[in-house]
Amino acid sequence: MRMSIRKPAATGLKALYDLEAYLNDSPVPRTTLDLLRLRVSQINGCSFCVDMHAREARQTGVSDQRLHALAAWRDTPFFSDDERAALALAEAATRISDGSGGVPDEVWDAAADHYDEGQLAALVMTIAAINAWNRINITLRNTPA
């Protein structure tokens, strides 16, 4: 670990923790949020967050089978249509620098077919928040304990 930002960035970290609490109380199922956090962390290669969110997903009832299959979610029968739409949105929003021009309309439209505006807002905020956490932990070289 390069440094701890708990003291020098205490106010900023509190804001992120408050955002997480807000999102966990959103109308999106907690298991869906946990799957998104884990999948985005896998994409970004954040070992700290992969470890944390795999454990949290287990605690909220995500089976080991689904956890093991998450990286290949498109090719397995273990995820609902709602979860698939959310995972596709998370992947597209996380990979915005891959030259895709942002989130494709068909990905957004599929998510909008499964979630209302309040839920979509929670999904977008969850994706943004975990990307922020990934970048913080990767930059500081935080590793699982």
Short mmCIF file of N, CA and C in Angstrom, two decimals:
data_model
loop_
_atom_site.label_atom_id
_atom_site.label_comp_id
_atom_site.label_asym_id
_atom_site.label_seq_id
_atom_site.Cartn_x
_atom_site.Cartn_y
_atom_site.Cartn_z
N MET A 1 0.85 -1.17 0.00
CA MET A 1 0.00 0.00 0.00
C MET A 1 0.90 1.23 0.00
N ARG A 2 0.53 2.17 -0.84
CA ARG A 2 1.33 3.39 -0.93
C ARG A 2 1.06 4.33 0.24
N MET A 3 -0.19 4.48 0.60
CA MET A 3 -0.56 5.36 1.71
C MET A 3 -2.01 5.08 2.08
N SER A 4 -2.39 5.55 3.24
CA SER A 4 -3.79 5.52 3.64
C SER A 4 -4.36 6.91 3.41
N ILE A 5 -5.54 6.97 2.81
CA ILE A 5 -6.15 8.29 2.60
C ILE A 5 -7.27 8.55 3.60
N ARG A 6 -7.36 7.70 4.62
CA ARG A 6 -8.44 7.86 5.60
C ARG A 6 -8.41 9.22 6.29
N LYS A 7 -7.24 9.68 6.69
CA LYS A 7 -7.18 10.98 7.36
C LYS A 7 -7.17 12.14 6.37
N PRO A 8 -6.28 12.13 5.37
CA PRO A 8 -6.24 13.30 4.48
C PRO A 8 -7.48 13.46 3.60
N ALA A 9 -8.25 12.40 3.41
CA ALA A 9 -9.44 12.49 2.56
C ALA A 9 -10.69 12.02 3.31
N ALA A 10 -10.71 12.25 4.61
CA ALA A 10 -11.81 11.75 5.44
C ALA A 10 -13.18 12.23 4.96
N THR A 11 -13.29 13.49 4.60
CA THR A 11 -14.57 14.03 4.16
C THR A 11 -15.00 13.39 2.84
N GLY A 12 -14.08 13.24 1.92
CA GLY A 12 -14.39 12.61 0.64
C GLY A 12 -14.77 11.16 0.80
N LEU A 13 -14.05 10.43 1.65
CA LEU A 13 -14.39 9.03 1.90
C LEU A 13 -15.76 8.89 2.54
N LYS A 14 -16.08 9.81 3.46
CA LYS A 14 -17.40 9.78 4.09
C LYS A 14 -18.48 9.95 3.03
N ALA A 15 -18.26 10.84 2.08
CA ALA A 15 -19.23 11.03 1.00
C ALA A 15 -19.43 9.75 0.19
N LEU A 16 -18.33 9.05 -0.10
CA LEU A 16 -18.45 7.78 -0.84
C LEU A 16 -19.16 6.71 -0.01
N TYR A 17 -18.85 6.64 1.29
CA TYR A 17 -19.53 5.68 2.15
C TYR A 17 -21.02 6.00 2.25
N ASP A 18 -21.35 7.29 2.35
CA ASP A 18 -22.76 7.69 2.39
C ASP A 18 -23.47 7.32 1.09
N LEU A 19 -22.78 7.49 -0.04
CA LEU A 19 -23.34 7.10 -1.33
C LEU A 19 -23.62 5.60 -1.35
N GLU A 20 -22.69 4.80 -0.85
CA GLU A 20 -22.88 3.35 -0.81
C GLU A 20 -24.09 2.98 0.05
N ALA A 21 -24.26 3.64 1.19
CA ALA A 21 -25.41 3.37 2.05
C ALA A 21 -26.71 3.71 1.33
N TYR A 22 -26.72 4.84 0.64
CA TYR A 22 -27.89 5.25 -0.15
C TYR A 22 -28.20 4.19 -1.21
N LEU A 23 -27.18 3.75 -1.93
CA LEU A 23 -27.39 2.77 -3.00
C LEU A 23 -27.86 1.42 -2.45
N ASN A 24 -27.34 1.01 -1.32
CA ASN A 24 -27.76 -0.26 -0.72
C ASN A 24 -29.22 -0.24 -0.29
N ASP A 25 -29.77 0.95 -0.08
CA ASP A 25 -31.18 1.10 0.27
C ASP A 25 -32.05 1.40 -0.95
N SER A 26 -31.48 1.35 -2.14
CA SER A 26 -32.21 1.68 -3.36
C SER A 26 -33.19 0.56 -3.70
N PRO A 27 -34.08 0.80 -4.68
CA PRO A 27 -35.05 -0.22 -5.06
C PRO A 27 -34.48 -1.36 -5.91
N VAL A 28 -33.18 -1.33 -6.19
CA VAL A 28 -32.54 -2.42 -6.92
C VAL A 28 -32.15 -3.50 -5.91
N PRO A 29 -32.41 -4.77 -6.20
CA PRO A 29 -32.04 -5.82 -5.25
C PRO A 29 -30.55 -5.77 -4.90
N ARG A 30 -30.26 -5.97 -3.64
CA ARG A 30 -28.88 -5.90 -3.17
C ARG A 30 -27.99 -6.92 -3.89
N THR A 31 -28.53 -8.08 -4.20
CA THR A 31 -27.72 -9.07 -4.91
C THR A 31 -27.31 -8.56 -6.28
N THR A 32 -28.19 -7.83 -6.95
CA THR A 32 -27.84 -7.25 -8.25
C THR A 32 -26.72 -6.24 -8.10
N LEU A 33 -26.83 -5.38 -7.10
CA LEU A 33 -25.78 -4.38 -6.86
C LEU A 33 -24.46 -5.07 -6.56
N ASP A 34 -24.50 -6.13 -5.76
CA ASP A 34 -23.27 -6.86 -5.43
C ASP A 34 -22.65 -7.49 -6.68
N LEU A 35 -23.48 -8.04 -7.55
CA LEU A 35 -22.96 -8.61 -8.80
C LEU A 35 -22.30 -7.53 -9.66
N LEU A 36 -22.93 -6.36 -9.74
CA LEU A 36 -22.34 -5.26 -10.52
C LEU A 36 -21.01 -4.83 -9.94
N ARG A 37 -20.96 -4.67 -8.63
CA ARG A 37 -19.71 -4.24 -7.99
C ARG A 37 -18.59 -5.25 -8.24
N LEU A 38 -18.92 -6.51 -8.16
CA LEU A 38 -17.92 -7.53 -8.38
C LEU A 38 -17.50 -7.57 -9.85
N ARG A 39 -18.45 -7.51 -10.77
CA ARG A 39 -18.10 -7.59 -12.19
C ARG A 39 -17.25 -6.41 -12.62
N VAL A 40 -17.61 -5.20 -12.21
CA VAL A 40 -16.82 -4.02 -12.56
C VAL A 40 -15.41 -4.15 -11.98
N SER A 41 -15.31 -4.64 -10.77
CA SER A 41 -14.00 -4.82 -10.14
C SER A 41 -13.16 -5.86 -10.88
N GLN A 42 -13.81 -6.90 -11.39
CA GLN A 42 -13.09 -7.88 -12.22
C GLN A 42 -12.55 -7.21 -13.48
N ILE A 43 -13.38 -6.44 -14.15
CA ILE A 43 -12.97 -5.77 -15.39
C ILE A 43 -11.78 -4.85 -15.12
N ASN A 44 -11.85 -4.10 -14.03
CA ASN A 44 -10.80 -3.14 -13.72
C ASN A 44 -9.57 -3.77 -13.08
N GLY A 45 -9.66 -5.02 -12.69
CA GLY A 45 -8.51 -5.69 -12.08
C GLY A 45 -8.19 -5.22 -10.69
N CYS A 46 -9.22 -4.87 -9.92
CA CYS A 46 -9.01 -4.40 -8.55
C CYS A 46 -9.14 -5.58 -7.58
N SER A 47 -8.01 -6.14 -7.18
CA SER A 47 -8.02 -7.33 -6.31
C SER A 47 -8.69 -7.05 -4.97
N PHE A 48 -8.46 -5.86 -4.42
CA PHE A 48 -9.06 -5.50 -3.14
C PHE A 48 -10.58 -5.54 -3.24
N CYS A 49 -11.13 -4.92 -4.29
CA CYS A 49 -12.58 -4.86 -4.45
C CYS A 49 -13.18 -6.19 -4.87
N VAL A 50 -12.46 -6.97 -5.69
CA VAL A 50 -12.95 -8.30 -6.05
C VAL A 50 -13.12 -9.14 -4.79
N ASP A 51 -12.12 -9.14 -3.93
CA ASP A 51 -12.19 -9.90 -2.68
C ASP A 51 -13.35 -9.41 -1.82
N MET A 52 -13.45 -8.12 -1.62
CA MET A 52 -14.50 -7.55 -0.77
C MET A 52 -15.89 -7.87 -1.29
N HIS A 53 -16.09 -7.65 -2.58
CA HIS A 53 -17.44 -7.79 -3.12
C HIS A 53 -17.84 -9.24 -3.36
N ALA A 54 -16.89 -10.13 -3.53
CA ALA A 54 -17.22 -11.56 -3.56
C ALA A 54 -17.73 -12.00 -2.19
N ARG A 55 -17.05 -11.54 -1.14
CA ARG A 55 -17.49 -11.89 0.22
C ARG A 55 -18.86 -11.29 0.51
N GLU A 56 -19.06 -10.00 0.16
CA GLU A 56 -20.35 -9.36 0.40
C GLU A 56 -21.46 -10.04 -0.39
N ALA A 57 -21.18 -10.43 -1.62
CA ALA A 57 -22.19 -11.11 -2.43
C ALA A 57 -22.61 -12.43 -1.79
N ARG A 58 -21.65 -13.16 -1.26
CA ARG A 58 -21.97 -14.41 -0.56
C ARG A 58 -22.88 -14.12 0.63
N GLN A 59 -22.56 -13.06 1.36
CA GLN A 59 -23.35 -12.72 2.55
C GLN A 59 -24.78 -12.33 2.21
N THR A 60 -24.99 -11.79 1.01
CA THR A 60 -26.35 -11.39 0.62
C THR A 60 -27.07 -12.49 -0.16
N GLY A 61 -26.45 -13.67 -0.25
CA GLY A 61 -27.14 -14.81 -0.82
C GLY A 61 -26.77 -15.21 -2.23
N VAL A 62 -25.75 -14.61 -2.81
CA VAL A 62 -25.31 -15.02 -4.14
C VAL A 62 -24.55 -16.34 -4.01
N SER A 63 -24.95 -17.33 -4.78
CA SER A 63 -24.33 -18.65 -4.69
C SER A 63 -22.91 -18.66 -5.24
N ASP A 64 -22.13 -19.62 -4.77
CA ASP A 64 -20.78 -19.78 -5.30
C ASP A 64 -20.82 -20.05 -6.80
N GLN A 65 -21.80 -20.80 -7.24
CA GLN A 65 -21.92 -21.10 -8.67
C GLN A 65 -22.04 -19.81 -9.49
N ARG A 66 -22.87 -18.88 -9.03
CA ARG A 66 -23.04 -17.61 -9.75
C ARG A 66 -21.78 -16.75 -9.64
N LEU A 67 -21.14 -16.76 -8.48
CA LEU A 67 -19.90 -16.00 -8.33
C LEU A 67 -18.82 -16.51 -9.28
N HIS A 68 -18.69 -17.82 -9.38
CA HIS A 68 -17.68 -18.41 -10.26
C HIS A 68 -17.98 -18.15 -11.73
N ALA A 69 -19.26 -18.04 -12.07
CA ALA A 69 -19.66 -17.86 -13.47
C ALA A 69 -19.77 -16.40 -13.88
N LEU A 70 -19.60 -15.48 -12.96
CA LEU A 70 -19.87 -14.07 -13.25
C LEU A 70 -19.06 -13.53 -14.42
N ALA A 71 -17.80 -13.87 -14.51
CA ALA A 71 -16.98 -13.34 -15.61
C ALA A 71 -17.48 -13.82 -16.97
N ALA A 72 -18.23 -14.91 -16.99
CA ALA A 72 -18.77 -15.46 -18.23
C ALA A 72 -20.30 -15.44 -18.20
N TRP A 73 -20.88 -14.42 -17.60
CA TRP A 73 -22.32 -14.37 -17.38
C TRP A 73 -23.14 -14.52 -18.65
N ARG A 74 -22.63 -14.05 -19.77
CA ARG A 74 -23.38 -14.14 -21.03
C ARG A 74 -23.59 -15.59 -21.48
N ASP A 75 -22.69 -16.47 -21.07
CA ASP A 75 -22.69 -17.85 -21.54
C ASP A 75 -23.23 -18.86 -20.54
N THR A 76 -23.84 -18.37 -19.46
CA THR A 76 -24.35 -19.28 -18.44
C THR A 76 -25.83 -19.02 -18.21
N PRO A 77 -26.56 -20.00 -17.68
CA PRO A 77 -27.98 -19.82 -17.41
C PRO A 77 -28.27 -19.32 -15.98
N PHE A 78 -27.25 -18.85 -15.28
CA PHE A 78 -27.39 -18.59 -13.85
C PHE A 78 -27.86 -17.18 -13.49
N PHE A 79 -28.12 -16.34 -14.49
CA PHE A 79 -28.48 -14.95 -14.22
C PHE A 79 -29.82 -14.62 -14.87
N SER A 80 -30.62 -13.84 -14.15
CA SER A 80 -31.94 -13.46 -14.66
C SER A 80 -31.80 -12.45 -15.79
N ASP A 81 -32.88 -12.23 -16.51
CA ASP A 81 -32.86 -11.22 -17.58
C ASP A 81 -32.58 -9.83 -17.00
N ASP A 82 -33.14 -9.53 -15.83
CA ASP A 82 -32.87 -8.25 -15.17
C ASP A 82 -31.37 -8.10 -14.88
N GLU A 83 -30.79 -9.14 -14.30
CA GLU A 83 -29.37 -9.10 -13.96
C GLU A 83 -28.51 -8.98 -15.22
N ARG A 84 -28.88 -9.67 -16.27
CA ARG A 84 -28.13 -9.60 -17.53
C ARG A 84 -28.14 -8.17 -18.09
N ALA A 85 -29.30 -7.53 -18.04
CA ALA A 85 -29.39 -6.16 -18.53
C ALA A 85 -28.52 -5.23 -17.68
N ALA A 86 -28.53 -5.42 -16.37
CA ALA A 86 -27.70 -4.60 -15.48
C ALA A 86 -26.21 -4.87 -15.70
N LEU A 87 -25.84 -6.12 -15.88
CA LEU A 87 -24.43 -6.46 -16.12
C LEU A 87 -23.94 -5.90 -17.45
N ALA A 88 -24.78 -5.95 -18.48
CA ALA A 88 -24.39 -5.38 -19.77
C ALA A 88 -24.18 -3.88 -19.64
N LEU A 89 -25.07 -3.21 -18.89
CA LEU A 89 -24.91 -1.78 -18.66
C LEU A 89 -23.63 -1.49 -17.90
N ALA A 90 -23.35 -2.28 -16.88
CA ALA A 90 -22.14 -2.07 -16.08
C ALA A 90 -20.89 -2.25 -16.93
N GLU A 91 -20.87 -3.26 -17.76
CA GLU A 91 -19.69 -3.49 -18.61
C GLU A 91 -19.51 -2.36 -19.61
N ALA A 92 -20.59 -1.94 -20.26
CA ALA A 92 -20.49 -0.87 -21.25
C ALA A 92 -20.06 0.44 -20.60
N ALA A 93 -20.61 0.76 -19.43
CA ALA A 93 -20.26 2.01 -18.76
C ALA A 93 -18.84 1.99 -18.22
N THR A 94 -18.36 0.82 -17.85
CA THR A 94 -16.99 0.69 -17.33
C THR A 94 -15.97 0.75 -18.45
N ARG A 95 -16.32 0.24 -19.59
CA ARG A 95 -15.38 0.17 -20.73
C ARG A 95 -15.57 1.32 -21.71
N ILE A 96 -15.91 2.49 -21.23
CA ILE A 96 -16.20 3.61 -22.13
C ILE A 96 -14.99 4.06 -22.93
N SER A 97 -13.80 3.74 -22.48
CA SER A 97 -12.61 4.16 -23.22
C SER A 97 -12.21 3.15 -24.29
N ASP A 98 -12.97 2.10 -24.46
CA ASP A 98 -12.63 1.07 -25.45
C ASP A 98 -13.03 1.44 -26.87
N GLY A 99 -13.41 2.69 -27.08
CA GLY A 99 -13.75 3.14 -28.42
C GLY A 99 -15.17 2.84 -28.85
N SER A 100 -16.00 2.48 -27.91
CA SER A 100 -17.38 2.13 -28.26
C SER A 100 -18.29 3.35 -28.36
N GLY A 101 -17.78 4.52 -27.99
CA GLY A 101 -18.62 5.71 -28.04
C GLY A 101 -19.59 5.79 -26.88
N GLY A 102 -19.25 5.17 -25.79
CA GLY A 102 -20.12 5.21 -24.62
C GLY A 102 -21.03 3.99 -24.56
N VAL A 103 -22.09 4.11 -23.81
CA VAL A 103 -23.05 3.02 -23.66
C VAL A 103 -23.94 2.97 -24.90
N PRO A 104 -23.92 1.88 -25.64
CA PRO A 104 -24.77 1.78 -26.84
C PRO A 104 -26.26 1.87 -26.49
N ASP A 105 -27.04 2.42 -27.39
CA ASP A 105 -28.48 2.56 -27.17
C ASP A 105 -29.14 1.23 -26.86
N GLU A 106 -28.72 0.17 -27.54
CA GLU A 106 -29.37 -1.13 -27.31
C GLU A 106 -29.11 -1.65 -25.89
N VAL A 107 -27.95 -1.32 -25.34
CA VAL A 107 -27.66 -1.72 -23.96
C VAL A 107 -28.52 -0.91 -22.99
N TRP A 108 -28.59 0.40 -23.21
CA TRP A 108 -29.43 1.25 -22.37
C TRP A 108 -30.89 0.83 -22.47
N ASP A 109 -31.37 0.63 -23.69
CA ASP A 109 -32.77 0.27 -23.89
C ASP A 109 -33.11 -1.06 -23.22
N ALA A 110 -32.20 -2.01 -23.26
CA ALA A 110 -32.43 -3.30 -22.59
C ALA A 110 -32.55 -3.10 -21.08
N ALA A 111 -31.68 -2.26 -20.53
CA ALA A 111 -31.77 -1.97 -19.09
C ALA A 111 -33.08 -1.26 -18.77
N ALA A 112 -33.48 -0.32 -19.62
CA ALA A 112 -34.72 0.43 -19.40
C ALA A 112 -35.95 -0.47 -19.53
N ASP A 113 -35.83 -1.57 -20.24
CA ASP A 113 -36.94 -2.52 -20.33
C ASP A 113 -37.15 -3.27 -19.02
N HIS A 114 -36.12 -3.33 -18.19
CA HIS A 114 -36.18 -4.11 -16.95
C HIS A 114 -36.23 -3.26 -15.68
N TYR A 115 -35.85 -2.00 -15.79
CA TYR A 115 -35.76 -1.14 -14.60
C TYR A 115 -36.45 0.19 -14.86
N ASP A 116 -37.08 0.74 -13.81
CA ASP A 116 -37.69 2.06 -13.94
C ASP A 116 -36.62 3.14 -13.75
N GLU A 117 -37.00 4.40 -13.86
CA GLU A 117 -36.01 5.48 -13.80
C GLU A 117 -35.25 5.52 -12.49
N GLY A 118 -35.93 5.30 -11.38
CA GLY A 118 -35.25 5.30 -10.09
C GLY A 118 -34.23 4.18 -9.98
N GLN A 119 -34.59 3.03 -10.49
CA GLN A 119 -33.67 1.89 -10.48
C GLN A 119 -32.51 2.12 -11.44
N LEU A 120 -32.80 2.67 -12.62
CA LEU A 120 -31.71 2.98 -13.56
C LEU A 120 -30.73 3.97 -12.94
N ALA A 121 -31.26 4.97 -12.25
CA ALA A 121 -30.38 5.95 -11.60
C ALA A 121 -29.49 5.25 -10.57
N ALA A 122 -30.07 4.33 -9.81
CA ALA A 122 -29.27 3.59 -8.81
C ALA A 122 -28.22 2.72 -9.49
N LEU A 123 -28.56 2.10 -10.61
CA LEU A 123 -27.58 1.29 -11.34
C LEU A 123 -26.43 2.15 -11.82
N VAL A 124 -26.75 3.29 -12.44
CA VAL A 124 -25.71 4.18 -12.96
C VAL A 124 -24.81 4.68 -11.83
N MET A 125 -25.41 5.05 -10.71
CA MET A 125 -24.63 5.54 -9.58
C MET A 125 -23.78 4.43 -8.97
N THR A 126 -24.30 3.21 -8.92
CA THR A 126 -23.52 2.08 -8.40
C THR A 126 -22.32 1.82 -9.29
N ILE A 127 -22.52 1.84 -10.59
CA ILE A 127 -21.43 1.62 -11.54
C ILE A 127 -20.37 2.71 -11.39
N ALA A 128 -20.81 3.95 -11.28
CA ALA A 128 -19.86 5.06 -11.12
C ALA A 128 -19.11 4.94 -9.80
N ALA A 129 -19.82 4.60 -8.73
CA ALA A 129 -19.18 4.51 -7.41
C ALA A 129 -18.14 3.40 -7.37
N ILE A 130 -18.46 2.22 -7.90
CA ILE A 130 -17.48 1.13 -7.82
C ILE A 130 -16.29 1.43 -8.72
N ASN A 131 -16.51 2.10 -9.83
CA ASN A 131 -15.36 2.51 -10.65
C ASN A 131 -14.47 3.47 -9.88
N ALA A 132 -15.06 4.37 -9.11
CA ALA A 132 -14.25 5.28 -8.28
C ALA A 132 -13.46 4.49 -7.23
N TRP A 133 -14.14 3.58 -6.53
CA TRP A 133 -13.44 2.77 -5.52
C TRP A 133 -12.32 1.96 -6.15
N ASN A 134 -12.57 1.38 -7.31
CA ASN A 134 -11.52 0.60 -7.99
C ASN A 134 -10.31 1.47 -8.26
N ARG A 135 -10.52 2.65 -8.76
CA ARG A 135 -9.41 3.53 -9.10
C ARG A 135 -8.64 3.99 -7.87
N ILE A 136 -9.35 4.24 -6.79
CA ILE A 136 -8.68 4.60 -5.54
C ILE A 136 -7.80 3.44 -5.07
N ASN A 137 -8.38 2.26 -5.00
CA ASN A 137 -7.63 1.11 -4.47
C ASN A 137 -6.50 0.66 -5.37
N ILE A 138 -6.68 0.72 -6.67
CA ILE A 138 -5.60 0.37 -7.60
C ILE A 138 -4.47 1.38 -7.52
N THR A 139 -4.81 2.67 -7.49
CA THR A 139 -3.79 3.71 -7.41
C THR A 139 -2.97 3.59 -6.14
N LEU A 140 -3.64 3.27 -5.03
CA LEU A 140 -2.94 3.16 -3.74
C LEU A 140 -2.34 1.78 -3.51
N ARG A 141 -2.54 0.88 -4.45
CA ARG A 141 -2.04 -0.50 -4.37
C ARG A 141 -2.55 -1.23 -3.13
N ASN A 142 -3.81 -0.99 -2.79
CA ASN A 142 -4.43 -1.73 -1.70
C ASN A 142 -4.70 -3.16 -2.17
N THR A 143 -4.42 -4.11 -1.31
CA THR A 143 -4.61 -5.52 -1.63
C THR A 143 -5.51 -6.16 -0.59
N PRO A 144 -6.10 -7.31 -0.90
CA PRO A 144 -6.96 -7.98 0.08
C PRO A 144 -6.18 -8.32 1.34
N ALA A 145 -6.89 -8.26 2.45
CA ALA A 145 -6.25 -8.57 3.74
C ALA A 145 -6.59 -9.98 4.17
#
